[in-house]
């Protein structure tokens, strides 16, 4: 089991934090884009969450006494989530899918939007987790890299399949086996977050752009190409273009991807590396093509018919936000039932229609079509089999790898 090591952040990692919080993923609302992943998610105020020393991990499930579960006598569940990451009724106050859960099960949900950033949130709950105490939360939603860490530290409870029949049956194949939780023993995805190639068809003169190679080599795009300041997205997409697996690459592979991008910088093919500010440039045509986050593209297309996207033949990067039950939660069974609730098709459809991220639930298309046929046909929300087969995840990193890779990436983008 991983020890809770002191993660000393390098200058490059600190720079990644600032980038993410000012213009990258960490600066964005959930409905406008995805939440921060990796070290780029850290807020300066939340650094203590990863820099505390000497805290031992909790014992894994089965290595010590099980947590007390009061679900049978206390019909309640405390759920912490990101802001704007839950469906809201027409009155802008009610939460239909949560209310449907309470009506069906009798379990009341205390829903709190108190996650603004992965590490800031981790800093809130770490002291209780480390001390073997209840955090006051029965269900949390965190990005895959942090979910992996919490599981490795033994701070998540193993889920009971008996309480998750719909989740087990309906989880999309592309999300079933992350390297940090094979078989989803401790987690289930809330949403998927995809990185794609986007372009302005008017700015490209009618030309389709469908690969990282084209971004880097097409002379007609020179000086009008954007890549992202989030390392996992830009390097992951470039690794795929080089024929490498982002889930199993070597240091040499990483260096090759950096070198490929460095050439694009040196030749001025790449205009700049961006956070979410690429959206206005793409909309205006100042950027002809770029790497982009799928949630953004859905919104841009609503106002500008010239905005297009493509899924490279080599594949694309997908990350996830994930539901976990913290160690020593007092309402584990109730939390599991709430997870399962969101894998029932009508509830999954309602949520997907509101937040517009990749839905991890198979078979939801017909239900979503009842709400909005256009959303049901949108493969950025419901990937078809061909698209799902191209989805890849960036592998888990050790602290040492994170430091080394961020330093190299920071040099590349001039941070």
Short mmCIF file of C-alpha atoms in Angstrom, two decimals:
data_model
loop_
_atom_site.label_atom_id
_atom_site.label_comp_id
_atom_site.label_asym_id
_atom_site.label_seq_id
_atom_site.Cartn_x
_atom_site.Cartn_y
_atom_site.Cartn_z
CA UNK A 1 0.00 0.00 0.00
CA UNK A 2 1.17 3.49 -0.78
CA UNK A 3 2.43 5.51 2.16
CA UNK A 4 1.22 9.08 2.46
CA UNK A 5 4.41 10.60 1.12
CA UNK A 6 5.33 14.28 1.34
CA UNK A 7 4.75 15.55 -2.18
CA UNK A 8 7.22 18.39 -2.57
CA UNK A 9 6.07 20.46 -5.50
CA UNK A 10 8.64 21.66 -7.98
CA UNK A 11 8.60 25.10 -9.58
CA UNK A 12 7.15 23.52 -12.73
CA UNK A 13 4.34 21.90 -10.76
CA UNK A 14 3.53 25.16 -9.03
CA UNK A 15 3.41 26.84 -12.44
CA UNK A 16 0.99 24.15 -13.63
CA UNK A 17 -1.21 24.89 -10.63
CA UNK A 18 -1.35 28.59 -11.45
CA UNK A 19 -2.07 27.92 -15.13
CA UNK A 20 -4.93 25.62 -14.33
CA UNK A 21 -6.54 27.90 -11.79
CA UNK A 22 -6.33 31.06 -13.91
CA UNK A 23 -7.15 29.81 -17.40
CA UNK A 24 -7.18 26.02 -17.44
CA UNK A 25 -9.53 23.34 -16.18
CA UNK A 26 -9.47 24.53 -12.59
CA UNK A 27 -10.86 27.93 -13.56
CA UNK A 28 -14.02 26.57 -15.15
CA UNK A 29 -17.54 25.86 -14.03
CA UNK A 30 -18.65 22.26 -14.49
CA UNK A 31 -21.25 22.94 -17.13
CA UNK A 32 -18.81 25.00 -19.20
CA UNK A 33 -16.03 22.46 -19.12
CA UNK A 34 -14.29 19.72 -17.23
CA UNK A 35 -12.71 19.91 -13.84
CA UNK A 36 -8.99 19.91 -13.26
CA UNK A 37 -7.01 16.70 -13.47
CA UNK A 38 -3.53 15.92 -12.25
CA UNK A 39 -1.25 18.45 -10.66
CA UNK A 40 -2.88 21.18 -12.69
CA UNK A 41 -5.86 20.88 -10.38
CA UNK A 42 -4.06 22.11 -7.28
CA UNK A 43 -5.02 25.39 -5.77
CA UNK A 44 -2.38 27.31 -3.91
CA UNK A 45 -4.63 27.31 -0.88
CA UNK A 46 -4.96 23.55 -1.06
CA UNK A 47 -1.30 22.62 -1.24
CA UNK A 48 -1.35 21.40 2.33
CA UNK A 49 -3.50 18.55 1.09
CA UNK A 50 -0.52 17.05 -0.68
CA UNK A 51 2.44 18.36 1.30
CA UNK A 52 1.70 17.12 4.80
CA UNK A 53 4.29 14.69 6.14
CA UNK A 54 4.24 11.53 8.12
CA UNK A 55 0.59 10.53 7.81
CA UNK A 56 0.15 6.77 7.64
CA UNK A 57 -2.43 5.25 5.33
CA UNK A 58 -5.58 3.74 6.70
CA UNK A 59 -6.01 0.00 6.49
CA UNK A 60 -7.70 -1.39 3.42
CA UNK A 61 -11.08 -3.01 3.68
CA UNK A 62 -10.58 -6.46 5.14
CA UNK A 63 -7.35 -5.57 6.95
CA UNK A 64 -9.13 -4.17 10.00
CA UNK A 65 -12.57 -3.80 11.53
CA UNK A 66 -15.23 -2.79 9.04
CA UNK A 67 -16.73 0.67 9.27
CA UNK A 68 -20.01 0.93 11.15
CA UNK A 69 -22.88 1.27 8.69
CA UNK A 70 -26.00 2.91 10.09
CA UNK A 71 -27.87 2.87 6.78
CA UNK A 72 -30.63 0.58 8.01
CA UNK A 73 -31.65 2.83 10.89
CA UNK A 74 -30.68 6.22 9.42
CA UNK A 75 -32.36 6.83 6.08
CA UNK A 76 -29.95 9.52 4.93
CA UNK A 77 -26.89 9.98 2.73
CA UNK A 78 -24.46 12.91 2.55
CA UNK A 79 -23.22 13.58 -0.99
CA UNK A 80 -20.44 16.07 -1.82
CA UNK A 81 -20.14 17.09 -5.48
CA UNK A 82 -18.83 19.82 -7.77
CA UNK A 83 -20.86 22.93 -8.49
CA UNK A 84 -23.30 22.78 -11.43
CA UNK A 85 -22.85 19.04 -11.75
CA UNK A 86 -26.42 17.94 -11.00
CA UNK A 87 -29.68 18.36 -12.89
CA UNK A 88 -31.89 21.22 -11.74
CA UNK A 89 -35.62 21.67 -12.30
CA UNK A 90 -37.29 24.50 -14.19
CA UNK A 91 -37.62 26.43 -10.94
CA UNK A 92 -33.78 26.43 -10.73
CA UNK A 93 -34.04 25.09 -7.17
CA UNK A 94 -35.34 21.52 -7.23
CA UNK A 95 -33.13 18.57 -8.11
CA UNK A 96 -35.41 16.08 -9.87
CA UNK A 97 -33.21 12.99 -9.89
CA UNK A 98 -32.29 13.36 -6.22
CA UNK A 99 -35.92 13.89 -5.31
CA UNK A 100 -36.86 10.80 -7.33
CA UNK A 101 -34.32 8.79 -5.32
CA UNK A 102 -35.80 9.91 -2.02
CA UNK A 103 -39.34 9.22 -3.21
CA UNK A 104 -38.40 5.70 -4.33
CA UNK A 105 -36.19 4.65 -1.40
CA UNK A 106 -37.16 6.87 1.50
CA UNK A 107 -33.51 7.89 1.82
CA UNK A 108 -33.01 11.65 2.14
CA UNK A 109 -30.00 13.16 0.39
CA UNK A 110 -28.02 16.00 1.91
CA UNK A 111 -26.48 17.33 -1.28
CA UNK A 112 -23.58 19.77 -0.92
CA UNK A 113 -21.72 21.54 -3.73
CA UNK A 114 -18.49 21.91 -1.78
CA UNK A 115 -15.93 20.64 -4.29
CA UNK A 116 -14.31 23.44 -6.25
CA UNK A 117 -10.94 21.80 -6.82
CA UNK A 118 -9.60 18.29 -6.23
CA UNK A 119 -6.75 19.08 -3.89
CA UNK A 120 -8.51 21.82 -2.00
CA UNK A 121 -11.25 19.29 -1.25
CA UNK A 122 -8.72 16.60 -0.38
CA UNK A 123 -7.19 19.02 2.09
CA UNK A 124 -10.57 19.30 3.82
CA UNK A 125 -11.11 15.57 4.29
CA UNK A 126 -7.52 14.35 4.69
CA UNK A 127 -7.18 14.91 8.45
CA UNK A 128 -10.27 12.81 9.21
CA UNK A 129 -9.33 10.10 6.73
CA UNK A 130 -5.80 9.89 8.10
CA UNK A 131 -7.13 9.66 11.66
CA UNK A 132 -9.61 6.94 10.77
CA UNK A 133 -12.59 9.23 11.36
CA UNK A 134 -15.86 9.84 9.53
CA UNK A 135 -15.54 12.81 7.16
CA UNK A 136 -19.25 13.54 7.43
CA UNK A 137 -19.60 12.55 3.77
CA UNK A 138 -20.95 9.25 2.51
CA UNK A 139 -20.32 9.85 -1.19
CA UNK A 140 -17.76 12.05 -2.95
CA UNK A 141 -16.95 12.82 -6.59
CA UNK A 142 -13.28 13.30 -7.53
CA UNK A 143 -11.20 13.15 -10.70
CA UNK A 144 -9.50 9.89 -11.61
CA UNK A 145 -5.96 10.75 -10.46
CA UNK A 146 -7.21 11.68 -6.97
CA UNK A 147 -9.57 8.71 -6.84
CA UNK A 148 -6.56 6.53 -7.54
CA UNK A 149 -4.63 8.06 -4.66
CA UNK A 150 -7.49 7.76 -2.17
CA UNK A 151 -7.94 4.10 -3.09
CA UNK A 152 -4.19 3.36 -2.80
CA UNK A 153 -4.10 4.95 0.63
CA UNK A 154 -6.92 2.70 1.79
CA UNK A 155 -9.26 5.64 2.33
CA UNK A 156 -12.14 4.35 0.18
CA UNK A 157 -14.51 1.55 1.07
CA UNK A 158 -14.90 -1.46 -1.18
CA UNK A 159 -18.33 -1.40 -2.79
CA UNK A 160 -20.90 -4.16 -2.37
CA UNK A 161 -22.07 -5.41 -5.79
CA UNK A 162 -25.37 -6.51 -4.24
CA UNK A 163 -26.34 -2.84 -3.88
CA UNK A 164 -25.19 -1.94 -7.41
CA UNK A 165 -27.09 -4.15 -9.88
CA UNK A 166 -27.78 -1.41 -12.43
CA UNK A 167 -24.29 0.07 -12.13
CA UNK A 168 -22.68 -3.31 -12.66
CA UNK A 169 -24.90 -4.13 -15.63
CA UNK A 170 -24.96 -0.73 -17.34
CA UNK A 171 -21.44 0.65 -16.93
CA UNK A 172 -19.99 1.36 -20.37
CA UNK A 173 -17.17 -0.96 -21.36
CA UNK A 174 -14.75 1.91 -21.96
CA UNK A 175 -14.85 2.81 -18.25
CA UNK A 176 -14.77 -0.65 -16.67
CA UNK A 177 -11.05 -1.24 -16.16
CA UNK A 178 -9.00 1.82 -15.18
CA UNK A 179 -5.47 0.87 -14.12
CA UNK A 180 -6.07 2.39 -10.68
CA UNK A 181 -9.29 0.44 -9.93
CA UNK A 182 -9.57 -2.64 -12.16
CA UNK A 183 -13.11 -3.98 -12.17
CA UNK A 184 -14.38 -0.88 -10.37
CA UNK A 185 -14.21 -2.40 -6.89
CA UNK A 186 -14.04 1.01 -5.19
CA UNK A 187 -15.47 3.52 -7.65
CA UNK A 188 -17.99 4.23 -10.39
CA UNK A 189 -17.70 7.08 -12.90
CA UNK A 190 -20.04 10.04 -12.66
CA UNK A 191 -19.01 11.39 -16.07
CA UNK A 192 -16.34 11.07 -18.72
CA UNK A 193 -14.32 14.03 -20.05
CA UNK A 194 -12.91 13.83 -23.59
CA UNK A 195 -10.12 15.67 -25.40
CA UNK A 196 -10.68 15.99 -29.16
CA UNK A 197 -9.46 17.93 -32.20
CA UNK A 198 -11.58 21.00 -32.90
CA UNK A 199 -11.51 23.36 -35.87
CA UNK A 200 -13.30 26.32 -37.41
CA UNK A 201 -14.30 25.20 -40.90
CA UNK A 202 -14.42 28.79 -42.14
CA UNK A 203 -10.90 29.47 -40.85
CA UNK A 204 -9.53 26.30 -42.47
CA UNK A 205 -11.05 27.19 -45.84
CA UNK A 206 -13.36 24.20 -45.71
CA UNK A 207 -10.61 21.74 -44.77
CA UNK A 208 -11.28 19.04 -42.19
CA UNK A 209 -8.67 18.68 -39.44
CA UNK A 210 -8.59 15.25 -37.88
CA UNK A 211 -5.19 14.44 -36.36
CA UNK A 212 -2.38 15.77 -34.21
CA UNK A 213 -0.07 15.21 -37.18
CA UNK A 214 -2.17 17.58 -39.25
CA UNK A 215 -2.09 20.16 -36.47
CA UNK A 216 1.68 19.96 -36.39
CA UNK A 217 2.48 19.51 -40.08
CA UNK A 218 -0.17 21.13 -42.27
CA UNK A 219 1.41 24.34 -43.66
CA UNK A 220 -2.00 25.92 -44.25
CA UNK A 221 -2.53 25.93 -40.47
CA UNK A 222 0.83 27.42 -39.55
CA UNK A 223 0.60 29.95 -36.76
CA UNK A 224 -3.07 29.19 -36.13
CA UNK A 225 -2.81 25.98 -34.08
CA UNK A 226 -3.41 25.58 -30.35
CA UNK A 227 -2.48 22.90 -27.85
CA UNK A 228 -3.54 22.71 -24.20
CA UNK A 229 -1.59 23.71 -21.11
CA UNK A 230 -2.78 20.56 -19.34
CA UNK A 231 0.03 18.05 -19.63
CA UNK A 232 -2.04 14.87 -19.69
CA UNK A 233 -4.21 16.09 -22.55
CA UNK A 234 -1.51 17.48 -24.84
CA UNK A 235 1.08 14.79 -24.22
CA UNK A 236 -1.54 12.04 -24.22
CA UNK A 237 -2.91 13.07 -27.60
CA UNK A 238 0.59 13.39 -29.02
CA UNK A 239 1.59 9.96 -27.71
CA UNK A 240 -1.42 8.46 -29.47
CA UNK A 241 -0.42 10.20 -32.70
CA UNK A 242 3.04 8.65 -32.36
CA UNK A 243 1.50 5.21 -32.03
CA UNK A 244 2.14 4.97 -28.29
CA UNK A 245 -0.29 3.98 -25.57
CA UNK A 246 -0.86 6.79 -23.00
CA UNK A 247 -1.72 4.06 -20.52
CA UNK A 248 1.62 2.28 -20.85
CA UNK A 249 4.30 4.65 -22.17
CA UNK A 250 7.96 4.92 -21.21
CA UNK A 251 10.14 7.90 -20.34
CA UNK A 252 11.55 7.70 -23.86
CA UNK A 253 8.05 7.83 -25.31
CA UNK A 254 7.26 10.92 -23.23
CA UNK A 255 10.45 12.59 -24.44
CA UNK A 256 9.57 11.77 -28.04
CA UNK A 257 6.18 13.43 -27.62
CA UNK A 258 7.81 16.52 -26.12
CA UNK A 259 10.30 16.61 -29.00
CA UNK A 260 7.49 16.35 -31.55
CA UNK A 261 5.73 19.31 -29.97
CA UNK A 262 8.95 21.27 -29.57
CA UNK A 263 9.41 21.15 -33.32
CA UNK A 264 5.95 22.68 -33.69
CA UNK A 265 7.00 25.48 -31.33
CA UNK A 266 10.32 26.08 -33.08
CA UNK A 267 8.75 26.28 -36.54
CA UNK A 268 5.93 28.49 -35.20
CA UNK A 269 3.35 25.98 -36.38
CA UNK A 270 1.88 26.21 -32.88
CA UNK A 271 0.47 29.63 -32.12
CA UNK A 272 0.22 29.03 -28.40
CA UNK A 273 -0.64 26.66 -25.57
CA UNK A 274 -3.97 27.55 -23.99
CA UNK A 275 -6.29 26.96 -21.13
CA UNK A 276 -10.00 27.41 -21.65
CA UNK A 277 -9.30 30.73 -23.37
CA UNK A 278 -8.93 28.86 -26.67
CA UNK A 279 -12.70 28.99 -27.04
CA UNK A 280 -12.94 32.65 -28.06
CA UNK A 281 -10.01 32.33 -30.49
CA UNK A 282 -11.54 29.24 -32.10
CA UNK A 283 -14.92 30.92 -32.30
CA UNK A 284 -13.43 33.98 -34.06
CA UNK A 285 -11.12 31.93 -36.28
CA UNK A 286 -7.87 33.28 -34.83
CA UNK A 287 -7.17 29.65 -34.07
CA UNK A 288 -8.04 27.54 -37.08
CA UNK A 289 -7.66 24.27 -35.17
CA UNK A 290 -6.68 23.07 -31.74
CA UNK A 291 -7.01 20.44 -29.07
CA UNK A 292 -10.24 21.04 -27.17
CA UNK A 293 -12.46 19.63 -24.44
CA UNK A 294 -15.68 18.09 -25.64
CA UNK A 295 -17.96 19.93 -23.22
CA UNK A 296 -16.80 23.20 -24.74
CA UNK A 297 -17.47 22.10 -28.28
CA UNK A 298 -21.10 21.25 -27.55
CA UNK A 299 -21.65 24.77 -26.28
CA UNK A 300 -19.68 26.51 -29.05
CA UNK A 301 -21.59 24.66 -31.74
CA UNK A 302 -24.88 25.90 -30.32
CA UNK A 303 -23.91 29.45 -31.36
CA UNK A 304 -21.47 28.93 -34.23
CA UNK A 305 -22.16 26.37 -36.98
CA UNK A 306 -18.58 26.69 -38.23
CA UNK A 307 -17.20 24.90 -35.17
CA UNK A 308 -16.45 21.26 -35.91
CA UNK A 309 -14.62 18.45 -34.16
CA UNK A 310 -13.00 15.18 -35.09
CA UNK A 311 -11.82 12.04 -33.34
CA UNK A 312 -8.35 11.14 -34.61
CA UNK A 313 -7.90 7.70 -36.06
CA UNK A 314 -5.13 7.21 -33.50
CA UNK A 315 -7.57 7.76 -30.63
CA UNK A 316 -8.32 10.38 -28.01
CA UNK A 317 -7.85 10.96 -24.27
CA UNK A 318 -10.70 10.49 -21.81
CA UNK A 319 -10.56 11.11 -18.07
CA UNK A 320 -13.32 10.55 -15.51
CA UNK A 321 -14.88 12.02 -12.41
CA UNK A 322 -15.71 9.23 -10.00
CA UNK A 323 -17.96 8.39 -7.08
CA UNK A 324 -16.32 6.90 -3.98
CA UNK A 325 -17.49 6.06 -0.46
CA UNK A 326 -14.89 7.40 2.00
CA UNK A 327 -13.50 5.16 4.72
CA UNK A 328 -15.59 5.24 7.92
CA UNK A 329 -18.64 6.67 6.17
CA UNK A 330 -21.68 5.87 8.30
CA UNK A 331 -24.13 5.31 5.44
CA UNK A 332 -22.27 3.11 2.97
CA UNK A 333 -25.25 1.05 1.79
CA UNK A 334 -27.32 4.18 1.25
CA UNK A 335 -24.47 5.69 -0.79
CA UNK A 336 -24.24 2.56 -2.90
CA UNK A 337 -27.96 2.74 -3.59
CA UNK A 338 -27.53 6.36 -4.70
CA UNK A 339 -24.70 5.37 -7.06
CA UNK A 340 -26.94 2.67 -8.51
CA UNK A 341 -29.76 5.18 -8.91
CA UNK A 342 -27.69 7.13 -11.44
CA UNK A 343 -27.10 3.98 -13.49
CA UNK A 344 -30.82 3.48 -14.00
CA UNK A 345 -31.52 4.70 -17.50
CA UNK A 346 -34.09 7.48 -16.91
CA UNK A 347 -31.93 9.06 -14.21
CA UNK A 348 -28.75 8.77 -16.26
CA UNK A 349 -30.51 10.42 -19.20
CA UNK A 350 -31.80 13.31 -17.11
CA UNK A 351 -28.34 13.97 -15.71
CA UNK A 352 -26.63 13.76 -19.12
CA UNK A 353 -29.19 16.12 -20.66
CA UNK A 354 -28.38 18.74 -18.06
CA UNK A 355 -24.58 18.56 -17.72
CA UNK A 356 -23.65 17.53 -21.31
CA UNK A 357 -20.62 15.42 -20.41
CA UNK A 358 -19.87 11.88 -21.57
CA UNK A 359 -22.46 9.58 -20.04
CA UNK A 360 -20.86 6.37 -18.68
CA UNK A 361 -24.14 4.45 -18.80
CA UNK A 362 -24.84 1.99 -21.60
CA UNK A 363 -28.28 1.82 -23.17
CA UNK A 364 -29.33 5.34 -22.25
CA UNK A 365 -29.83 6.64 -25.80
CA UNK A 366 -33.58 6.04 -26.08
CA UNK A 367 -34.24 7.68 -22.74
CA UNK A 368 -32.11 10.69 -23.67
CA UNK A 369 -33.91 10.98 -27.01
CA UNK A 370 -37.19 11.44 -25.14
CA UNK A 371 -35.65 14.55 -23.57
CA UNK A 372 -33.68 15.88 -26.56
CA UNK A 373 -33.06 13.88 -29.76
CA UNK A 374 -30.10 16.09 -30.69
CA UNK A 375 -28.31 15.28 -27.45
CA UNK A 376 -29.01 11.58 -27.90
CA UNK A 377 -27.36 11.74 -31.33
CA UNK A 378 -24.32 13.64 -30.07
CA UNK A 379 -21.36 11.28 -29.79
CA UNK A 380 -19.59 13.72 -27.48
CA UNK A 381 -22.23 12.76 -24.90
CA UNK A 382 -22.98 9.21 -25.99
CA UNK A 383 -19.96 7.81 -27.85
CA UNK A 384 -20.88 5.16 -30.37
CA UNK A 385 -18.96 1.86 -30.37
CA UNK A 386 -16.39 3.08 -32.88
CA UNK A 387 -15.70 6.23 -30.89
CA UNK A 388 -15.62 4.46 -27.53
CA UNK A 389 -13.10 1.98 -28.91
CA UNK A 390 -10.69 4.86 -29.56
CA UNK A 391 -10.86 6.21 -26.02
CA UNK A 392 -7.65 5.99 -24.00
CA UNK A 393 -6.67 7.07 -20.50
CA UNK A 394 -3.42 8.63 -19.33
CA UNK A 395 -1.73 6.21 -16.95
CA UNK A 396 -1.25 6.77 -13.25
CA UNK A 397 2.00 8.51 -12.30
CA UNK A 398 4.26 8.27 -9.28
CA UNK A 399 5.21 11.47 -7.50
CA UNK A 400 8.67 11.32 -9.08
CA UNK A 401 7.26 10.86 -12.58
CA UNK A 402 4.78 13.69 -12.06
CA UNK A 403 7.59 16.04 -11.06
CA UNK A 404 9.87 15.08 -13.95
CA UNK A 405 7.15 15.21 -16.59
CA UNK A 406 5.72 18.53 -15.44
CA UNK A 407 9.19 20.09 -15.51
CA UNK A 408 9.74 18.96 -19.08
CA UNK A 409 6.28 20.08 -20.13
CA UNK A 410 6.68 23.47 -18.48
CA UNK A 411 9.89 24.04 -20.44
CA UNK A 412 8.11 23.09 -23.67
CA UNK A 413 5.25 25.55 -23.22
CA UNK A 414 7.41 28.30 -21.79
CA UNK A 415 5.76 28.35 -18.38
#
